[in-house]
Structures are given as C-alpha cells and as structure tokens.
Coordinates of C-alpha atoms in Angstrom, one line a residue:
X806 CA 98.2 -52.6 -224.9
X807 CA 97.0 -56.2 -224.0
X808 CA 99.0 -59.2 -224.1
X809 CA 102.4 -57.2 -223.2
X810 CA 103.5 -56.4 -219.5
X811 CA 104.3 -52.3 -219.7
X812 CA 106.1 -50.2 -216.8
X813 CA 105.3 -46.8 -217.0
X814 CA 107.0 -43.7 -215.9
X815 CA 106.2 -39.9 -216.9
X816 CA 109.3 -38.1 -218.2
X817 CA 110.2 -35.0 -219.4
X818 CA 111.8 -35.5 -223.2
X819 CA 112.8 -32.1 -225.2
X820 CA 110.7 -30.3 -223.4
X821 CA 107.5 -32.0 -224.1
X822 CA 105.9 -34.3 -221.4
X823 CA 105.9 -38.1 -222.9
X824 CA 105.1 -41.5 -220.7
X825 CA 107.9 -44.2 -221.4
X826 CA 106.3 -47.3 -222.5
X827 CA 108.7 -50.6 -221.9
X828 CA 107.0 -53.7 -223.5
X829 CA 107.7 -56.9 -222.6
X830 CA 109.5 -57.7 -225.8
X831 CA 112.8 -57.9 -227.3
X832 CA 114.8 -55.5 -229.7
X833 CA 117.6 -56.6 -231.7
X834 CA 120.0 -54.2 -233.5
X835 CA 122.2 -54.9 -236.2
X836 CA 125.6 -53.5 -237.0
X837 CA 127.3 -52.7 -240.0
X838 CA 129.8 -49.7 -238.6
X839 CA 128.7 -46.3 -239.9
X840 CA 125.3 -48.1 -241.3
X841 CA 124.3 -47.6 -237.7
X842 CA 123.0 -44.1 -238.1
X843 CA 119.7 -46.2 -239.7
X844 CA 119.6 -47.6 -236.4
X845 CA 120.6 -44.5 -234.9
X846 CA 117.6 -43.0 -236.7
X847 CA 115.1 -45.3 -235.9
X848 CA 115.5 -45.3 -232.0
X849 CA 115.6 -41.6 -231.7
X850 CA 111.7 -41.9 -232.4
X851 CA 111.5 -44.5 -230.5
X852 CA 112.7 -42.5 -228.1
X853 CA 110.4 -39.4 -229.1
X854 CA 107.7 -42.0 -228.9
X855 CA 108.6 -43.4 -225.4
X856 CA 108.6 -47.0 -226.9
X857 CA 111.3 -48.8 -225.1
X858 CA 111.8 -53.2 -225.0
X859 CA 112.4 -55.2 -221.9
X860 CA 115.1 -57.2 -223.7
X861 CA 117.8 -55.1 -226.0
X862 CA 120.5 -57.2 -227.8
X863 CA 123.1 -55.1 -229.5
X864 CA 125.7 -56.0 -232.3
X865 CA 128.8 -53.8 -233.1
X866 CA 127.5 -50.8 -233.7
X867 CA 124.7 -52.1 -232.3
X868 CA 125.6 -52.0 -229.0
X869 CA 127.0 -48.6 -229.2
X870 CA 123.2 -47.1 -230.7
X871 CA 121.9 -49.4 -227.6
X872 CA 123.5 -47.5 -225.0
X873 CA 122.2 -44.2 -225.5
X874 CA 118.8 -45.5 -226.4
X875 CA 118.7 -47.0 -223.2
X876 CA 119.8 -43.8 -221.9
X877 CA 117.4 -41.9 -223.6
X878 CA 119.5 -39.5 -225.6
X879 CA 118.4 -38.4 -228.0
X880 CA 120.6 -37.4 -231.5
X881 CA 123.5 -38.7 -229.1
X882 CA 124.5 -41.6 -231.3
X883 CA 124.2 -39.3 -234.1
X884 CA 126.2 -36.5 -232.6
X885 CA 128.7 -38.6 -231.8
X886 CA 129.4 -39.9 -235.5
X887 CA 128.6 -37.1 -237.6
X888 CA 131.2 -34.6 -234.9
X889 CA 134.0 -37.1 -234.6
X890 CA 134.7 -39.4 -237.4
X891 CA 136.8 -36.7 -238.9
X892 CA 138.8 -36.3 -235.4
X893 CA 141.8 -38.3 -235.8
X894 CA 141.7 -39.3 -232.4
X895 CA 138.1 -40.4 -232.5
X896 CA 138.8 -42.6 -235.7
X897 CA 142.2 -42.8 -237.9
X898 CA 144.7 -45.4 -239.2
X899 CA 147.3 -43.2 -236.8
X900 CA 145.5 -44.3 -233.5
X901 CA 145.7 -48.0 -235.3
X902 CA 149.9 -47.8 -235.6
X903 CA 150.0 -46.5 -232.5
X904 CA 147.8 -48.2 -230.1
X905 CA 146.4 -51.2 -232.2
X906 CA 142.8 -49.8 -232.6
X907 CA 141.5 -48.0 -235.5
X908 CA 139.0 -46.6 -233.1
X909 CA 140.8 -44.3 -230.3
X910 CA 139.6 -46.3 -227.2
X911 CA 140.3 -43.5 -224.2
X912 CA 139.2 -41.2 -226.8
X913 CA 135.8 -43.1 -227.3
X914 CA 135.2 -44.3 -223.6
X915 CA 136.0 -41.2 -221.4
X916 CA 136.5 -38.4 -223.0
X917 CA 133.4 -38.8 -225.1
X918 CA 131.1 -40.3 -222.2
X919 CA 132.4 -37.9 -219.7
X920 CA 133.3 -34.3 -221.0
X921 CA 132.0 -34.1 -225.0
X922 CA 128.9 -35.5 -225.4
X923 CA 128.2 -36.3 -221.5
X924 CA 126.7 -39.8 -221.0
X925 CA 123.2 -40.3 -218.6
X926 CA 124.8 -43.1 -216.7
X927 CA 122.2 -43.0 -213.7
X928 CA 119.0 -43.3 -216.6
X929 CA 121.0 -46.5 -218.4
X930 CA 121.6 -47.8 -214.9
X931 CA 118.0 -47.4 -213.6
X932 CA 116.1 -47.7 -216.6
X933 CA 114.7 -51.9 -216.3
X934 CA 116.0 -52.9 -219.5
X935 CA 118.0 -55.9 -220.1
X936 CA 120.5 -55.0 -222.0
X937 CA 123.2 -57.6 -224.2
X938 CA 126.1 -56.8 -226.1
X939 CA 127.1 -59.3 -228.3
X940 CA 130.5 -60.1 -228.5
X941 CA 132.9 -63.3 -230.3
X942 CA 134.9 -65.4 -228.1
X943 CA 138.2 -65.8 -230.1
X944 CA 139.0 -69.1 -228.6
X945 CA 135.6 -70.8 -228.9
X946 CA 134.9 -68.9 -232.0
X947 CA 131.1 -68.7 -230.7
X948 CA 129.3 -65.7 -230.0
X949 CA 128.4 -64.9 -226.0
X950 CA 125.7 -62.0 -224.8
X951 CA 127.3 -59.7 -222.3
X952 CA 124.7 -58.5 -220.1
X953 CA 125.4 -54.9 -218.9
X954 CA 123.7 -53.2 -216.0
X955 CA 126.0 -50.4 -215.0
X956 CA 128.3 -48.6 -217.8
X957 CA 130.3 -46.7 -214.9
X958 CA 131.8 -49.8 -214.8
X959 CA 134.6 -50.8 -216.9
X960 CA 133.9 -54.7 -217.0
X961 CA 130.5 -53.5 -218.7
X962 CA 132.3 -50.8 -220.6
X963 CA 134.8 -53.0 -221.9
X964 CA 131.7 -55.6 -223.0
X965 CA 130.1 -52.7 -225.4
X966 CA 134.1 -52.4 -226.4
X967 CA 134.3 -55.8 -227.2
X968 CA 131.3 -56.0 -229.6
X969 CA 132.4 -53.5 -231.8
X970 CA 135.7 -53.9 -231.9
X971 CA 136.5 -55.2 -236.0
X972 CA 138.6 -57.9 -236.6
X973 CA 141.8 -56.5 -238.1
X974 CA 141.2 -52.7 -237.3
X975 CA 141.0 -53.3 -233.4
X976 CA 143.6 -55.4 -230.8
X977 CA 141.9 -58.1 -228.7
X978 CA 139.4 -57.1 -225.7
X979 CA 140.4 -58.9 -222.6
X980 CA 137.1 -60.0 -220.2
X981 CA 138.3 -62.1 -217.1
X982 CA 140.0 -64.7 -219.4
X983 CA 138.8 -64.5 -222.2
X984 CA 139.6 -62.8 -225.3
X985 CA 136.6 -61.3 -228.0
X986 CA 136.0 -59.4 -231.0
X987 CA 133.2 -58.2 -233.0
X988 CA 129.7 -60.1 -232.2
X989 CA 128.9 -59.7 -235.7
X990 CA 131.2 -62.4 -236.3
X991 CA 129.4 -65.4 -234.9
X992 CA 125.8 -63.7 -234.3
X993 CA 125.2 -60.2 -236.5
X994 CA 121.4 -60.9 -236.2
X995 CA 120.9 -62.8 -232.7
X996 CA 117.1 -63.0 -233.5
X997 CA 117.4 -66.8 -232.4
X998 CA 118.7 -66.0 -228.7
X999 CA 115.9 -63.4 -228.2
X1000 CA 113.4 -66.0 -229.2
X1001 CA 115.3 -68.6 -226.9
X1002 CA 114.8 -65.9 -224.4
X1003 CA 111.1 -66.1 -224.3
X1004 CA 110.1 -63.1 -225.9
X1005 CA 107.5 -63.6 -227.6
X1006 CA 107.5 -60.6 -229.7
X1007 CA 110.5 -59.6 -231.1
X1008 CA 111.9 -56.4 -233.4
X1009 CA 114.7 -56.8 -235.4
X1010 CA 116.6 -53.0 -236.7
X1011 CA 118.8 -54.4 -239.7
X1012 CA 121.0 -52.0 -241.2
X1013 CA 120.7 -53.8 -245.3
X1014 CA 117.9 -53.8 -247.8
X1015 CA 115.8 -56.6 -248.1
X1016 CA 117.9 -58.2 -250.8
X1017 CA 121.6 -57.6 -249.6
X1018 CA 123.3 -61.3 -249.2
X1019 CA 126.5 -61.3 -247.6
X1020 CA 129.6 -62.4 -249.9
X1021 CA 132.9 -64.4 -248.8
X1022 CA 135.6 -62.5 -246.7
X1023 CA 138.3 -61.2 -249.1
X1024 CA 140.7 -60.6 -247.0
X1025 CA 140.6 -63.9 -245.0
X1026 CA 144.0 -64.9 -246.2
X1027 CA 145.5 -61.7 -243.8
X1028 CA 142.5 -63.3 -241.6
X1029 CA 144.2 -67.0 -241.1
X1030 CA 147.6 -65.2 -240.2
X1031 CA 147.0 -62.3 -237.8
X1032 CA 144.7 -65.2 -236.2
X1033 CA 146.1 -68.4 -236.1
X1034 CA 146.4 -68.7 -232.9
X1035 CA 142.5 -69.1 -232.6
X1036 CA 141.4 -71.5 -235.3
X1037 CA 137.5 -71.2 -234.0
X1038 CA 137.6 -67.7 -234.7
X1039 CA 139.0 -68.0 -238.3
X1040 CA 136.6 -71.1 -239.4
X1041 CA 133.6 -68.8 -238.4
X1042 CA 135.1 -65.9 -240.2
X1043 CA 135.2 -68.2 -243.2
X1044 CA 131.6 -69.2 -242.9
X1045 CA 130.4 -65.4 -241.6
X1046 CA 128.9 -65.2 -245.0
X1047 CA 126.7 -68.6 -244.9
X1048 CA 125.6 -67.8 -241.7
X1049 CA 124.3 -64.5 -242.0
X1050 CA 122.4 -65.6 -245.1
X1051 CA 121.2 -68.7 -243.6
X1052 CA 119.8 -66.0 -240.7
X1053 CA 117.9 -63.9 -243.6
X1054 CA 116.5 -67.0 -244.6
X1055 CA 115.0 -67.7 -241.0
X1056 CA 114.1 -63.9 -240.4
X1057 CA 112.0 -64.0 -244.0
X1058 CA 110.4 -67.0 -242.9
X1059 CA 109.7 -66.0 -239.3
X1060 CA 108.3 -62.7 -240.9
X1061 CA 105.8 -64.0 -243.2
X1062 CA 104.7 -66.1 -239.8
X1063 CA 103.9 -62.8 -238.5
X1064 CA 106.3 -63.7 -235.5
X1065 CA 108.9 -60.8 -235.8
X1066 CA 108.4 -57.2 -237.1
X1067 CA 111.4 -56.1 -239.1
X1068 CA 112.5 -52.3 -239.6
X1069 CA 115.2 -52.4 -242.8
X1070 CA 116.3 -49.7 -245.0
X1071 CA 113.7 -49.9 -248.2
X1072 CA 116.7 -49.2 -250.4
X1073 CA 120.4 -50.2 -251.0
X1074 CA 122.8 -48.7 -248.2
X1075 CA 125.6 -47.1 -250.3
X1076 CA 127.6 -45.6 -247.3
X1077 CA 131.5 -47.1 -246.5
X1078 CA 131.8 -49.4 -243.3
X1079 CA 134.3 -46.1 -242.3
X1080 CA 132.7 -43.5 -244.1
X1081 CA 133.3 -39.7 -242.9
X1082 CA 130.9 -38.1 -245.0
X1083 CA 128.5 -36.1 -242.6
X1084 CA 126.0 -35.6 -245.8
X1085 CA 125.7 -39.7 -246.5
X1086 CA 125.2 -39.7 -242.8
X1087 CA 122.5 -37.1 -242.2
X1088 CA 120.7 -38.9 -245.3
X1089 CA 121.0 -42.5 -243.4
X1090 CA 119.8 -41.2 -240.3
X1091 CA 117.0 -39.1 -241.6
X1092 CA 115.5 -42.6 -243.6
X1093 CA 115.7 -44.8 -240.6
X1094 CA 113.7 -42.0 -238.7
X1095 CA 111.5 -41.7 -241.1
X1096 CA 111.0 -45.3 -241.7
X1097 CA 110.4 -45.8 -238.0
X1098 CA 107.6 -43.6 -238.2
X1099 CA 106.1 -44.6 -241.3
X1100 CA 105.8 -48.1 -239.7
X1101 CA 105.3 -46.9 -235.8
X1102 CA 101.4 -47.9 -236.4
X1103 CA 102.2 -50.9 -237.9
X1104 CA 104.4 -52.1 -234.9
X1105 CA 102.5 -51.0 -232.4
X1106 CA 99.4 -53.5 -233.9
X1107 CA 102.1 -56.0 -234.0
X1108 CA 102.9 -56.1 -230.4
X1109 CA 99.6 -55.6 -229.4
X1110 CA 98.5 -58.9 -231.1
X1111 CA 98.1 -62.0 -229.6

C-alpha cells in the first residue's frame, strides 16, 4: 500500500495465519446502543482481514466495539450482547433503582472482562493503536477524547464507562474532577477531531441509513430537571439534534470530495436503543459483516489513493 505508513506483525487468528495490517489512518465508530452490533459486524472482518487504523475514536457503543477490536476478538462484542442483554444483571431497570445505572457496572467491567467472556488485556495494551473514547463533560457541556492505553487500569476503564453511559439511564462517571456522560452528546460522529488529527484518510462506521436525520429530544423536559445543575450539558442536549444533522451534512460533503470512506447500514435500522431480541441482533450483525466485505475492495483503493 503506498502513501500509508503500515506496521506489520504475523498472527495467528482462528486458526488461520493472517499478517495485521495498521494503516496510518483514522477509524471513527458511531454509537447508537444495541445499533452497535453493525459496528460490531463490520470490525469482526476487519479483524478477519487484519486491517487495523493507527487512530480509533469510539462513541458510546462505540467505544465498547473499539476495545475488543483493538484486542482482536473476534464475535466478542457480539457475544457479549446477544448472551447478556437478557441477564438482569448485565442490563435491567432493577440494577437502575438500585445502583443508578441501567447497565450493571461491576457486572459489565469485571465479571465480564475477567471470568465470562475473558478480555486480551496484554494485545489492547501492546497493540500501537491510538485509541479515544469520547465522552461529555457535564460542566463544560463539550465533548473531550479520552485516550486509553491500558484497560487494566481503572482511570482508562472508567473513560470507556463514561462514553457510554446514557443520560438518564446511567449516574454521573467521576474522572479526576470532572464529571461526563455519553460522548454522543456533544460529538456522536467526531469525524472533525480525526481530521484535526492529521489523518489524512479517515473511515467513519455509522450505525443509520443514509437518510436518518436526528429529531428533537422528547424527553428534555425530565432532561432540564435531573440536570440543572449543569446548564452546558442541557443546552447541548437541546441542540443534539442540529448538530448531528449539521455533521451529516459535512460527512456527505466530505464524501463526495472523496476525503472519507463511509460504511452505513444500506437500509433503515429498526432495532430498539435497548432491544433484547437475539434474532434483530444476529440480522444487524450479519449486514454490517456483510457490508464490510462487500466494500473491503472499495476501501482498500481508498486508502491506497493519494
């Protein structure tokens, strides 16, 4: 590949021997809750492929399909969802009354990581990737990029935590002294900080069809009162929905430029934010695999180009 700086390293991935490519690019992932096993599905062959990005920004769910791309698991993201969205302690308005997240957060950071689906700590830590988690800074109400290098630690854990954790459905994430929430709040598509980066090639994983537009926040009247203590955060709640369309605007026009390569779903995503059903999952999974590899010759041209 010219034009692109590559590190390469033979590994041995299900069985087969592959040579992991990472190109000097970046990689931006979406969130969108259980709309993440399209992402899910679309790294997994990158990760067949052994196509991994020297810059990885993760939103939400984002962040959580990051970490075991970057650890090279594959079918990990998509174990983890389709095996425990129906355990109550994994996900359940019970672990919300009693502990202020609708997500279980031991549940989700050690018992998962370290005895049910074992996390690959050493490969994340050694694997030369830059890797952001995007999170919203309650008090400035402006999103901030978490770099994480080592997720045995629980500063960095807590980072990924932060980025996913949903406004209403999740208690503030304390990081030295400052308090954040969901990174899709100020930033879903942070396609402007990977270009303010310097990457000069840049692949955005969005989780919508091409002609999804975000609409107001119906519930921003609860919104004003759990957080009124932090009127940034609220005002960029209120205008969540102009920014993110203002952002497809720029991604359209930066795409017809030829200067990102977008993989979206080629359909309407009809699957809940929450939603439990292991079929509608399997079927979102299986399409951003498929996608990914209907369009793996396509983006490899892309990042070759000059």
């Amino acid at each position: 590949m010219n034009n692109m700086e590559i590190v390469e390293n033979e590994i041995t991935n299900d069985k087969n021997t592959v040579t992991d490519t990472i190109v000097n690019a970046g990689i931006v992932l979406e969130g969108g809750g259980m709309r993440g096993l399209y992402t899910a599905g679309v790294l997994d062959y990158f990760i067949e492929k052994g196509l991994y990005f020297k810059n990885c920004y993760g939103v939400s769910a984002g962040a959580t399909q990051g970490c075991s791309y970057i650890s090279k698991q594959k079918r990990r993201a998509y174990n983890i969802f389709t095996k425990y969205m129906q355990d109550k302690r994994y996900a359940s308005f019970g672990n919300l009354i009693k502990e202020g997240n609708y997500f279980g957060k031991d549940f989700s950071l050690k018992k998962i990581p370290d005895e049910l689906e074992p996390y690959d700590y050493d490969t994340f830590k050694n694997s030369g990737i830059n890797f952001y988690a995007v999170a919203t800074n309650c008090r400035t109400g402006e999103a901030e990029y978490l770099k994480i290098d080592d997720m045995r630690k629980e500063e960095d854990m807590d980072k990924v935590w932060a980025s996913c954790s949903l406004p209403l459905l999740s208690k503030n994430v304390r990081i030295d002294d400052e308090e954040y929430l969901d990174g899709g709040v100020a930033d879903s598509i942070p396609v402007v900080k990977a270009i303010k980066d310097g990457n000069n090639k840049v692949v955005l994983v969005l989780t919508r069809d091409i002609n999804y537009r975000k609409k107001p926040n119906k519930l921003i009247s609860i919104i004003k009162l759990k957080y009124r203590k932090y009127p940034k955060f609220v005002s960029v709640m209120e205008r969540r929905h102009s920014i993110y369309n203002k952002t497809l605007k720029r991604i359209a026009k930066l795409e017809r430029e030829g200067k990102l390569f977008v993989i979206r779903p080629k359909s309407e995503v009809k699957i809940g934010r929450l939603e439990k059903d292991v079929h509608k999952m399997t079927d979102l999974y299986n399409a951003g695999y498929n996608e990914a590899k209907d369009c793996f010759e396509s983006l490899i041209k892309y990042l070759k180009s000059e």
